[in-house]
Coordinates of C-alpha atoms in Angstrom, one line a residue:
Chain X
X1291 CA 121.1 60.4 112.9
X1292 CA 122.0 58.3 115.2
X1293 CA 120.1 59.0 118.2
X1294 CA 120.8 56.1 119.9
X1295 CA 123.4 56.1 121.0
X1296 CA 123.3 59.4 122.3
X1297 CA 127.6 60.9 122.9
X1298 CA 127.4 62.2 126.3
X1299 CA 124.5 64.5 127.0
X1300 CA 124.7 66.8 124.6
X1301 CA 123.9 65.4 122.2
X1302 CA 120.7 63.6 124.5
X1303 CA 119.6 67.1 124.7
X1304 CA 120.0 69.4 122.2
X1305 CA 119.7 67.2 119.5
X1306 CA 116.3 65.1 120.8
X1307 CA 114.5 68.1 120.7
X1308 CA 117.1 69.7 117.8
X1309 CA 118.6 73.1 118.6
X1310 CA 120.1 74.2 115.6
X1311 CA 121.2 76.8 116.6
X1312 CA 124.4 75.5 118.8
X1313 CA 126.2 74.1 115.2
X1314 CA 126.3 78.2 114.2
X1315 CA 127.7 78.4 117.3
X1316 CA 130.1 76.4 116.2
X1317 CA 131.0 77.2 112.9
X1318 CA 131.3 81.0 114.1
X1319 CA 134.0 79.8 116.5
X1320 CA 135.7 77.1 113.7
X1321 CA 135.7 79.8 111.5
X1322 CA 137.0 82.7 114.6
X1323 CA 139.4 80.5 115.6
X1324 CA 141.1 80.0 111.8
X1325 CA 141.1 83.4 111.9
X1326 CA 143.2 83.8 115.0
X1327 CA 145.5 80.9 113.0
X1328 CA 146.7 83.6 111.1
X1329 CA 146.3 86.2 112.8
X1330 CA 149.1 85.2 115.7
X1331 CA 152.8 86.1 115.9
X1332 CA 153.3 83.3 118.5
X1333 CA 153.3 80.9 117.0
X1334 CA 153.0 78.8 119.7
X1335 CA 149.1 80.0 120.5
X1336 CA 149.1 80.3 116.5
X1337 CA 149.3 75.8 117.3
X1338 CA 146.9 75.6 120.1
X1339 CA 144.1 78.4 117.6
X1340 CA 144.4 75.3 115.1
X1341 CA 143.8 73.5 117.8
X1342 CA 141.2 74.8 118.7
X1343 CA 139.6 74.9 115.3
X1344 CA 139.9 71.5 114.8
X1345 CA 138.1 70.5 118.4
X1346 CA 135.7 73.3 117.5
X1347 CA 134.9 71.3 113.7
X1348 CA 134.6 67.4 116.0
X1349 CA 132.4 68.3 118.2
X1350 CA 130.4 69.6 115.4
X1351 CA 130.3 66.2 113.4
X1352 CA 129.2 64.4 117.1
X1353 CA 126.6 66.5 117.5
X1354 CA 124.8 65.7 113.5
X1355 CA 126.0 62.5 115.0
X1356 CA 128.2 61.2 113.1
X1357 CA 129.8 60.9 116.1
X1358 CA 132.5 58.2 114.4
X1359 CA 134.5 60.3 111.8
X1360 CA 134.4 62.8 114.9
X1361 CA 135.9 61.0 117.8
X1362 CA 138.6 60.5 114.0
X1363 CA 138.9 64.0 113.9
X1364 CA 139.9 64.7 118.0
X1365 CA 142.2 61.2 117.8
X1366 CA 143.7 61.8 114.0
X1367 CA 144.3 65.2 114.4
X1368 CA 144.7 66.3 117.7
X1369 CA 145.8 63.8 119.0
X1370 CA 148.6 62.9 116.3
X1371 CA 149.2 66.1 114.0
X1372 CA 148.7 69.5 115.8
X1373 CA 150.5 67.1 119.2
X1374 CA 153.1 66.6 116.9
X1375 CA 153.1 70.5 115.4
X1376 CA 153.7 71.8 119.8
X1377 CA 155.8 69.0 119.9
X1378 CA 158.7 70.7 116.9
X1379 CA 157.2 74.2 117.6
X1380 CA 158.4 74.6 121.0
X1381 CA 161.6 73.2 120.4
X1382 CA 162.2 75.9 118.5
X1383 CA 163.0 78.7 120.5
X1384 CA 160.2 80.7 119.7
X1385 CA 161.8 84.4 121.4
X1386 CA 163.5 85.2 117.5
X1387 CA 160.5 84.4 115.3
X1388 CA 158.2 86.4 117.2
X1389 CA 159.6 89.4 116.3
X1390 CA 160.6 88.8 112.2
X1391 CA 156.2 88.4 111.3
X1392 CA 154.1 90.4 110.5
X1393 CA 150.8 88.6 109.7
X1394 CA 147.5 91.3 109.7
X1395 CA 148.1 92.2 106.0
X1396 CA 147.4 88.4 104.8
X1397 CA 143.1 88.7 106.3
X1398 CA 142.5 89.2 102.4
X1399 CA 143.7 86.6 101.3
X1400 CA 141.9 84.1 104.5
X1401 CA 139.1 85.7 103.2
X1402 CA 139.3 85.7 99.1
X1403 CA 141.3 82.0 100.0
X1404 CA 137.6 81.1 101.3
X1405 CA 135.5 82.4 99.3
X1406 CA 136.8 80.9 96.6
X1407 CA 136.4 77.3 98.5
X1408 CA 133.4 77.9 99.8
X1409 CA 131.6 78.5 96.4
X1410 CA 133.0 75.5 94.7
X1411 CA 132.8 73.1 98.0
X1412 CA 128.6 73.9 98.8
X1413 CA 127.2 73.0 96.5
X1414 CA 128.9 70.2 96.8
X1415 CA 128.1 68.6 100.4
X1416 CA 125.6 66.9 100.6
X1417 CA 123.7 68.7 102.7
X1418 CA 120.4 66.4 102.7
X1419 CA 122.3 64.1 105.3
X1420 CA 123.2 67.2 107.4
X1421 CA 120.6 69.3 109.3
X1422 CA 119.3 71.8 107.2
X1423 CA 118.7 74.1 108.6
X1424 CA 122.0 77.2 110.0
X1425 CA 123.8 79.3 108.9
X1426 CA 123.8 78.9 105.6
X1427 CA 120.9 77.2 104.9
X1428 CA 119.1 80.5 106.5
X1429 CA 120.6 82.8 105.0
X1430 CA 122.3 81.8 101.1
X1431 CA 120.7 78.6 101.0
X1432 CA 117.6 79.7 98.0
X1433 CA 120.9 79.5 95.0
X1434 CA 122.7 77.0 96.4
X1435 CA 120.9 74.2 97.7
X1436 CA 118.5 72.1 95.4
X1437 CA 117.0 70.1 97.5
X1438 CA 115.3 72.2 100.2
X1439 CA 114.6 69.2 103.3
X1440 CA 113.5 71.3 106.4
X1441 CA 114.5 69.1 109.5
X1442 CA 111.7 71.1 111.9
X1443 CA 109.2 69.4 110.6
X1444 CA 108.6 66.9 112.3
X1445 CA 108.0 65.3 109.0
X1446 CA 110.8 62.6 108.6
X1447 CA 109.1 61.3 105.9
X1448 CA 109.9 64.4 103.5
X1449 CA 113.5 63.5 104.7
X1450 CA 113.6 60.1 101.7
X1451 CA 111.1 61.3 100.0
X1452 CA 113.8 63.3 98.1
X1453 CA 117.6 61.7 96.6
X1454 CA 119.7 61.8 99.3
X1455 CA 122.9 61.7 98.2
X1456 CA 125.2 59.5 100.6
X1457 CA 128.2 58.4 100.0
X1458 CA 127.4 55.0 98.6
X1459 CA 124.8 53.8 94.7
X1460 CA 121.9 51.3 97.9
X1461 CA 120.3 53.6 100.3
X1462 CA 121.1 51.1 102.6
X1463 CA 122.1 53.3 105.6
X1464 CA 119.3 54.2 108.3
X1465 CA 116.7 52.4 107.0
X1466 CA 116.9 48.8 108.0
X1467 CA 118.4 48.9 110.7
X1468 CA 121.1 51.0 112.9
X1469 CA 123.9 50.4 112.2
X1470 CA 127.2 51.7 113.2
X1471 CA 128.9 54.8 110.7
X1472 CA 132.2 51.8 111.4
X1473 CA 130.3 49.5 109.7
X1474 CA 128.7 51.8 107.5
X1475 CA 132.5 52.9 106.1
X1476 CA 133.6 49.8 106.5
X1477 CA 131.5 48.4 104.5
X1478 CA 131.8 51.0 101.6
X1479 CA 135.7 50.5 102.3
X1480 CA 136.1 47.3 101.1
X1481 CA 133.3 46.7 98.7
X1482 CA 132.7 49.8 96.5
X1483 CA 136.0 51.5 96.7
X1484 CA 137.9 48.9 97.7
X1485 CA 140.9 50.6 95.4
X1486 CA 140.6 53.8 96.7
X1487 CA 141.4 51.6 99.7
X1488 CA 144.5 49.8 98.8
X1489 CA 145.8 52.9 97.5
X1490 CA 145.7 54.8 100.3
X1491 CA 147.4 52.1 102.3
X1492 CA 150.3 51.4 100.2
X1493 CA 151.4 55.5 99.9
X1494 CA 150.8 54.8 103.8
X1495 CA 153.9 52.5 103.2
X1496 CA 155.7 54.4 101.2
X1497 CA 155.4 57.6 103.5
X1498 CA 156.2 55.2 106.7
X1499 CA 159.2 52.7 104.6
X1500 CA 160.5 56.1 102.5
X1501 CA 161.5 57.5 106.9
X1502 CA 163.0 55.0 108.2
X1503 CA 165.5 55.0 104.7
X1504 CA 165.3 59.0 105.4
X1505 CA 167.0 58.6 108.6
X1506 CA 168.9 55.7 108.2
X1507 CA 172.8 56.0 108.4
X1508 CA 173.8 54.8 105.9
X1509 CA 177.3 52.4 107.2
X1510 CA 180.3 53.5 105.1
X1511 CA 182.6 50.8 103.5
Chain W
X1340 CA 114.3 69.2 128.0
X1341 CA 115.4 71.2 131.1
X1342 CA 114.2 68.1 133.5
X1343 CA 116.5 65.6 131.5
X1344 CA 119.7 67.7 131.5
X1345 CA 119.4 67.8 135.1
X1346 CA 119.3 64.7 135.8
X1347 CA 122.3 63.8 133.4
X1348 CA 123.7 66.5 135.3
X1349 CA 122.4 64.5 138.5
X1350 CA 124.3 61.3 136.9
X1351 CA 127.1 62.6 136.0
X1352 CA 127.7 63.6 139.9
X1353 CA 126.8 60.3 140.7
X1354 CA 129.9 58.8 138.7
X1355 CA 132.3 61.7 139.6
X1356 CA 131.9 62.3 143.1
X1357 CA 133.0 57.5 143.9
X1358 CA 135.4 58.2 141.0
X1359 CA 137.3 61.4 142.6
X1360 CA 136.2 59.7 146.4
X1361 CA 138.2 56.3 145.3
X1362 CA 141.3 58.4 143.3
X1363 CA 141.7 59.5 147.5
X1364 CA 142.5 56.7 148.8
X1365 CA 144.4 55.0 145.6
X1366 CA 147.3 57.8 147.1
X1367 CA 146.1 56.7 150.2
X1368 CA 146.2 53.0 149.8
X1369 CA 150.1 53.9 147.9
X1370 CA 151.6 54.7 150.6
X1371 CA 150.7 52.4 152.8
X1372 CA 151.6 49.5 150.8
X1373 CA 154.8 51.5 149.8
X1374 CA 155.3 51.9 153.1
X1375 CA 154.7 48.3 154.2
X1376 CA 157.1 46.7 151.2
X1377 CA 159.3 49.5 152.5
X1378 CA 159.2 48.9 156.1
X1379 CA 157.8 51.8 157.2
X1380 CA 154.7 52.8 158.6
X1381 CA 153.5 55.5 156.2
X1382 CA 150.2 57.9 157.5
X1383 CA 149.0 56.9 160.7
X1384 CA 148.4 60.2 161.9
X1385 CA 145.3 61.7 160.3
X1386 CA 141.4 60.0 161.2
X1387 CA 141.8 55.9 162.0
X1388 CA 144.4 54.4 160.1
X1389 CA 145.8 57.3 158.3
X1390 CA 142.4 56.6 156.8
X1391 CA 142.1 60.6 156.2
X1392 CA 145.2 61.7 155.3
X1393 CA 144.6 62.9 151.4
X1394 CA 142.2 64.9 152.4
X1395 CA 144.1 66.7 154.9
X1396 CA 146.5 66.6 151.8
X1397 CA 144.0 68.2 149.7
X1398 CA 143.0 71.1 152.9
X1399 CA 146.2 71.5 153.0
X1400 CA 147.2 72.0 148.5
X1401 CA 143.5 74.3 148.6
X1402 CA 145.0 76.3 151.8
X1403 CA 147.9 77.6 149.9
X1404 CA 148.4 80.6 147.8
X1405 CA 148.9 80.8 144.0
X1406 CA 152.7 80.9 143.1
X1407 CA 153.0 81.8 138.8
X1408 CA 156.2 82.2 138.0
X1409 CA 156.4 86.2 136.6
X1410 CA 157.4 85.0 133.2
X1411 CA 155.0 82.2 132.6
X1412 CA 152.0 82.6 130.5
X1413 CA 149.5 82.5 133.2
X1414 CA 146.1 81.6 131.4
X1415 CA 148.0 78.6 130.3
X1416 CA 150.4 78.0 133.3
X1417 CA 146.1 77.5 134.3
X1418 CA 144.3 76.1 131.5
X1419 CA 146.8 73.3 131.6
X1420 CA 146.4 71.6 135.1
X1421 CA 142.6 71.8 133.4
X1422 CA 142.0 70.6 130.9
X1423 CA 144.7 67.4 131.9
X1424 CA 141.2 67.3 135.2
X1425 CA 139.5 67.1 133.0
X1426 CA 140.5 64.3 129.4
X1427 CA 141.3 62.2 132.8
X1428 CA 137.4 62.2 134.5
X1429 CA 136.0 62.0 130.5
X1430 CA 136.9 58.5 130.6
X1431 CA 134.8 57.6 133.1
X1432 CA 131.2 58.2 131.2
X1433 CA 131.4 55.2 129.1
X1434 CA 132.7 52.4 131.4
X1435 CA 130.5 50.0 132.4
X1436 CA 129.9 49.0 135.9
X1437 CA 126.8 47.4 135.7
X1438 CA 125.6 45.6 132.8
X1439 CA 124.6 48.4 130.3
X1440 CA 124.8 50.0 133.6
X1441 CA 126.5 53.6 132.6
X1442 CA 126.6 57.5 131.6
X1443 CA 126.0 56.3 128.3
X1444 CA 127.4 53.2 127.1
X1445 CA 128.6 54.7 124.6
X1446 CA 128.6 52.2 120.6
X1447 CA 132.5 53.8 119.6
X1448 CA 133.2 53.5 123.8
X1449 CA 136.7 52.3 123.7
X1450 CA 137.4 54.5 120.6
X1451 CA 136.1 58.0 122.5
X1452 CA 138.7 56.7 125.9
X1453 CA 141.3 57.0 123.3
X1454 CA 141.1 60.3 122.1
X1455 CA 140.1 61.8 125.3
X1456 CA 143.6 59.6 126.7
X1457 CA 145.2 61.0 124.0
X1458 CA 143.5 64.7 124.2
X1459 CA 144.5 64.5 128.4
X1460 CA 148.8 65.5 126.7
X1461 CA 147.8 68.4 126.0
X1462 CA 147.4 69.6 129.7
X1463 CA 151.3 68.3 129.9
X1464 CA 152.7 70.6 127.3
X1465 CA 150.7 73.4 128.0
X1466 CA 152.3 73.7 131.2
X1467 CA 155.9 72.4 131.1
X1468 CA 155.5 75.1 128.4
X1469 CA 154.1 78.0 129.7
X1470 CA 155.8 77.8 133.2
X1471 CA 158.8 79.0 131.1
X1472 CA 160.7 76.8 133.4
X1473 CA 163.8 74.6 132.0
X1474 CA 162.9 71.0 134.4
X1475 CA 159.6 72.4 133.7
X1476 CA 160.7 72.1 130.3
X1477 CA 162.5 68.5 129.3
X1478 CA 159.9 66.9 131.6
X1479 CA 156.7 67.7 129.8
X1480 CA 159.1 66.9 126.1
X1481 CA 160.2 63.0 127.9
X1482 CA 156.4 63.1 129.5
X1483 CA 154.0 63.3 125.5
X1484 CA 157.1 62.0 123.9
X1485 CA 156.7 58.7 126.0
X1486 CA 153.1 58.8 125.7
X1487 CA 153.0 60.1 122.0
X1488 CA 154.4 55.6 121.5
X1489 CA 152.8 53.4 124.0
X1490 CA 149.3 55.5 122.7
X1491 CA 150.3 53.2 119.5
X1492 CA 151.4 50.0 121.6
X1493 CA 147.8 50.9 123.9
X1494 CA 146.0 50.4 121.2
X1495 CA 147.0 47.9 118.2
X1496 CA 147.0 45.7 122.2
X1497 CA 142.9 46.9 122.2
X1498 CA 142.5 46.4 118.8
X1499 CA 144.4 42.5 119.1
X1500 CA 141.5 42.5 121.3
X1501 CA 138.6 44.3 119.4
X1502 CA 139.8 41.1 117.0
X1503 CA 138.3 38.6 119.2
X1504 CA 135.1 40.6 120.5
X1505 CA 134.2 42.6 117.6
X1506 CA 133.0 45.6 118.8
X1507 CA 134.1 49.3 120.1
X1508 CA 131.3 48.8 122.8
X1509 CA 132.2 48.5 126.3
X1510 CA 129.8 46.1 126.7
X1511 CA 129.8 44.0 123.8
X1512 CA 133.5 43.8 124.7
X1513 CA 132.7 42.8 128.7
X1514 CA 130.1 40.2 127.2
X1515 CA 131.8 38.7 125.1
X1516 CA 133.9 37.0 127.6
X1517 CA 131.5 35.1 130.0
X1518 CA 132.4 32.3 127.2
X1519 CA 136.2 33.0 128.6
X1520 CA 138.2 35.6 130.1
X1521 CA 140.1 37.2 127.1
X1522 CA 142.9 37.5 130.0
X1523 CA 143.6 33.3 128.4
X1524 CA 143.7 33.5 124.9
X1525 CA 145.1 36.6 124.6
X1526 CA 148.0 36.5 128.0
X1527 CA 151.2 38.0 126.6
X1528 CA 149.0 41.1 124.9
X1529 CA 147.6 41.2 129.0
X1530 CA 151.3 42.1 129.5
X1531 CA 152.0 44.3 126.7
X1532 CA 148.9 45.9 127.5
X1533 CA 149.8 46.4 131.2
X1534 CA 153.3 47.3 130.0
X1535 CA 152.3 50.7 127.6
X1536 CA 149.1 51.3 130.6
X1537 CA 152.5 51.8 133.8
X1538 CA 154.3 53.5 131.2
X1539 CA 151.0 55.7 129.4
X1540 CA 150.1 56.9 133.2
X1541 CA 154.0 58.6 134.0
X1542 CA 154.3 55.9 136.7
X1543 CA 158.0 54.5 138.0
X1544 CA 159.5 52.8 136.6
X1545 CA 158.9 54.8 133.4
X1546 CA 157.9 58.0 135.6
X1547 CA 160.8 59.8 133.5
X1548 CA 158.9 63.4 132.6
X1549 CA 159.5 63.9 137.1
X1550 CA 162.4 61.7 137.3
X1551 CA 163.0 63.5 140.7
X1552 CA 166.8 62.8 140.9
X1553 CA 167.0 64.3 136.9
X1554 CA 164.4 67.4 136.5
X1555 CA 162.4 69.0 139.9
X1556 CA 159.8 67.4 139.7
X1557 CA 159.4 66.9 135.6
X1558 CA 156.5 69.7 134.2
X1559 CA 155.0 69.8 136.9
X1560 CA 157.7 72.4 138.7
X1561 CA 156.0 75.1 139.1
X1562 CA 152.7 74.4 139.9
X1563 CA 151.5 74.6 142.8
X1564 CA 148.3 74.3 145.8
X1565 CA 144.7 74.0 143.4
X1566 CA 146.7 73.6 140.3
X1567 CA 149.1 70.1 141.8
X1568 CA 146.1 69.1 142.7
X1569 CA 145.0 69.2 139.5
X1570 CA 147.6 67.4 138.0
X1571 CA 147.8 64.8 141.6
X1572 CA 144.1 63.8 140.7
X1573 CA 144.6 63.2 137.0
X1574 CA 147.5 61.5 137.8
X1575 CA 145.5 58.8 139.9
X1576 CA 142.9 59.4 137.6
X1577 CA 143.9 58.0 134.2
X1578 CA 145.5 55.6 136.9
X1579 CA 142.5 53.6 137.7
X1580 CA 140.5 54.5 134.9
X1581 CA 143.4 52.9 133.3
X1582 CA 142.8 49.7 135.8
X1583 CA 139.1 49.9 134.7
X1584 CA 139.5 50.2 131.7
X1585 CA 142.3 46.8 131.5
X1586 CA 139.7 44.5 133.9
X1587 CA 137.3 45.6 131.0
X1588 CA 139.0 44.2 128.5
X1589 CA 141.0 42.0 129.7
X1590 CA 139.3 40.4 132.8
X1591 CA 136.1 40.1 131.7
X1592 CA 134.7 43.5 133.4
X1593 CA 131.9 42.8 135.5
X1594 CA 131.4 39.4 135.3
X1595 CA 132.3 37.2 137.6
X1596 CA 132.4 33.4 137.8
X1597 CA 129.7 32.8 137.6
X1598 CA 127.1 31.2 141.1
X1599 CA 125.5 29.4 139.4
X1600 CA 127.7 28.0 137.1
X1601 CA 129.2 26.4 139.8
X1602 CA 126.4 25.2 142.2
X1603 CA 124.8 23.6 139.7
X1604 CA 128.2 22.0 138.3
X1605 CA 128.1 20.3 141.8
X1606 CA 124.8 20.4 142.2
X1607 CA 125.0 18.4 139.3
X1608 CA 127.0 16.3 140.6
X1609 CA 125.7 15.0 144.3
X1610 CA 122.7 15.2 141.8
X1611 CA 123.8 11.7 139.9
X1612 CA 125.8 10.4 142.8
X1613 CA 122.8 10.2 144.9
X1614 CA 123.1 9.6 148.7
X1615 CA 122.4 12.6 149.2
X1616 CA 118.5 14.0 150.7
X1617 CA 117.2 16.2 147.5
X1618 CA 114.3 17.1 149.0
X1619 CA 116.4 19.6 151.4
X1620 CA 118.8 20.1 148.8
X1621 CA 116.6 20.7 146.4
X1622 CA 115.0 23.9 148.9
X1623 CA 118.6 24.7 149.8
X1624 CA 118.6 25.2 146.2
X1625 CA 115.7 27.5 145.1
X1626 CA 116.7 30.3 148.4
X1627 CA 120.0 29.9 147.3
X1628 CA 119.1 31.2 143.8
X1629 CA 115.7 33.1 145.7
X1630 CA 118.3 34.9 147.4
X1631 CA 121.7 34.8 145.1
X1632 CA 120.2 35.2 141.5
X1633 CA 116.6 36.5 141.0
X1634 CA 117.2 39.4 143.9
X1635 CA 118.5 42.3 141.4
X1636 CA 119.9 44.6 144.2
X1637 CA 122.0 41.4 145.4
X1638 CA 123.8 40.8 142.5
X1639 CA 123.3 43.9 140.9
X1640 CA 126.0 44.3 144.3
X1641 CA 127.7 42.2 143.1
X1642 CA 128.7 43.1 138.9
X1643 CA 130.0 46.3 141.3
X1644 CA 131.5 44.5 143.4
X1645 CA 133.7 42.3 141.7
X1646 CA 134.6 45.2 139.3
X1647 CA 135.5 47.4 142.0
X1648 CA 138.0 43.9 143.0
X1649 CA 139.9 43.5 139.5
X1650 CA 140.3 47.0 139.3
X1651 CA 142.0 47.1 143.2
X1652 CA 144.2 44.3 142.2
X1653 CA 145.3 45.9 139.0
X1654 CA 145.9 49.6 141.1
X1655 CA 148.5 47.0 143.1
X1656 CA 150.1 45.9 141.0
X1657 CA 151.1 49.3 139.7
X1658 CA 152.2 50.2 142.9
X1659 CA 154.1 46.8 143.4
X1660 CA 155.6 47.6 139.8
X1661 CA 156.4 50.9 141.9
X1662 CA 157.8 49.9 144.7
X1663 CA 159.9 46.9 143.0
X1664 CA 161.5 48.6 139.9
X1665 CA 164.5 50.9 139.5
X1666 CA 163.8 53.6 136.8
X1667 CA 165.0 53.5 133.8
X1668 CA 166.6 56.0 131.1
X1669 CA 164.9 57.5 128.6
X1670 CA 165.6 56.2 125.5
X1671 CA 166.4 52.6 126.9
X1672 CA 162.6 53.3 127.6
X1673 CA 161.7 54.8 123.5
X1674 CA 164.6 51.8 121.8
X1675 CA 162.0 49.3 124.2
X1676 CA 158.6 50.7 122.5
X1677 CA 160.2 51.1 119.0
X1678 CA 161.9 48.5 119.1
X1679 CA 160.1 46.0 120.8
X1680 CA 156.3 45.6 121.9
X1681 CA 155.6 47.3 119.1
X1682 CA 156.9 44.8 116.5
X1683 CA 155.8 42.2 119.1
X1684 CA 152.4 43.6 118.6
X1685 CA 152.3 44.5 114.6
X1686 CA 153.9 40.9 114.3
X1687 CA 151.0 39.6 116.9
X1688 CA 148.4 41.7 114.2
X1689 CA 149.2 39.4 111.6
X1690 CA 148.8 36.4 113.0
X1691 CA 145.0 36.4 115.3
X1692 CA 143.0 37.1 111.7
X1693 CA 145.3 34.4 110.1
X1694 CA 144.0 32.9 113.4
X1695 CA 140.6 33.5 113.5
X1696 CA 139.6 33.3 110.0
X1697 CA 141.7 29.8 109.6
X1698 CA 139.6 28.0 112.0
X1699 CA 136.5 30.0 110.4
X1700 CA 136.3 32.2 114.8
X1701 CA 135.9 35.9 112.9
X1702 CA 133.0 37.1 115.6
X1703 CA 129.8 38.5 114.3
X1704 CA 128.3 41.8 116.5
X1705 CA 125.6 43.1 114.6
X1706 CA 126.2 46.7 117.2

């Protein structure tokens, strides 16, 4: 979508003549690392696999051109959340906890949850924004998706003739001017979905104040 | 398709090799400057005035033997320095060295630099943990806590700059400073940003990650030979990158004081007074414009030299600070971040949009 501002050479080279197998590689990588998060016994290595999972997702988002959301994944999940996980896990004595856990029996549970989750999630995903010819679409597409737009036809009009599941009610993004994603997201957030923004900010403020209140030492009178 | 990949790789090499050479010379510059501040000679044997000292050191370290602790996690032990080096060098991809002269003039350039610099923390964390040594472990924990805390300071300061320029693109940030450099309206933010960048790069007086008196050498205690070179290059690479970023955000980047404007000013004064032979002066003016303004090579050179000069001054400031101030205690460091710098910045974040809104000078950018 956003080829005017390619992220380094990956976006420029691999999405101009779009090689969609790179997306399959990243999604398979995400699956494998997601499985290894619960398979590894050492909690630190498990968190490292979690970081790899986030990295795979953010690479996926960057390559399909959603650069802002991809970089936000890196900053929020990898740069802040996972680093706190690692930080806390390193303070725990690992050698004792490593012996107690046997996690290999939870693989069926993982697969079960994954299948149920994706069964409900994938029909809802707006696949028209994404380049379509990826793994899921090739193998399961007939049942799951109502609109089948193939970007490889070199017929981009196809993309705009169909109904697009953009997050706004008005389709202006991408057709009028090349907005940044940050501009588009801000435009949506401050106009249509402003109430959710206010509610989310109140929740965050509550969490911040709550954590400060918990850590304050009460002075005994 | 392969042709353009090769072109991209050549571009990367063209940026990275001078960057690494510059980093090598920053190490010599630091040693010579600190030597002259402490009335010593500094390195003066290898090459003229010790100019090849960095390469001699690198060669020595490359020829040394790999040593890894027996109980260490070998993969992570060698992965940590590599991660640190890669992510400290990745930030150079979006730096504009002239007008749109970047590998990628990315619309979210500042955001990208923040993301990449937050990833560099992992190398330190992993290296410290995997070495299985108490000194390295404590050093890495300290370093990570410090980096996380001061990242907030840096990103808040950057947010203030973005309120004035209205874009995350570095080129737009520079071009919007043609009116005035951001250091003049945002001088306190510049000082806070400078303190934050000194702490973010683990430099003295905030170098508690490698406090020699308490922890032997911090998170890189167990690392030797090539992996140590990686850490060394990453540290100085992040210093140079932070200095370039500071000069872009606050000192106008590649913008020099426009020589034609100065010339026009004096020209108009002389023209209005009118006691100078104008024909002679017009010819001079014409040649001046031909040589310095319309000549793209000289213009580009001036752009590049300007950003180099500004970042060199900032690097000198880093070294000066290191030579001048004693190291502070770790709890003082954290308290300084959370109770002094951050409240100040939050107050400014509330204040600045109010000023911008009340004078109706909010920046508008399409890109």
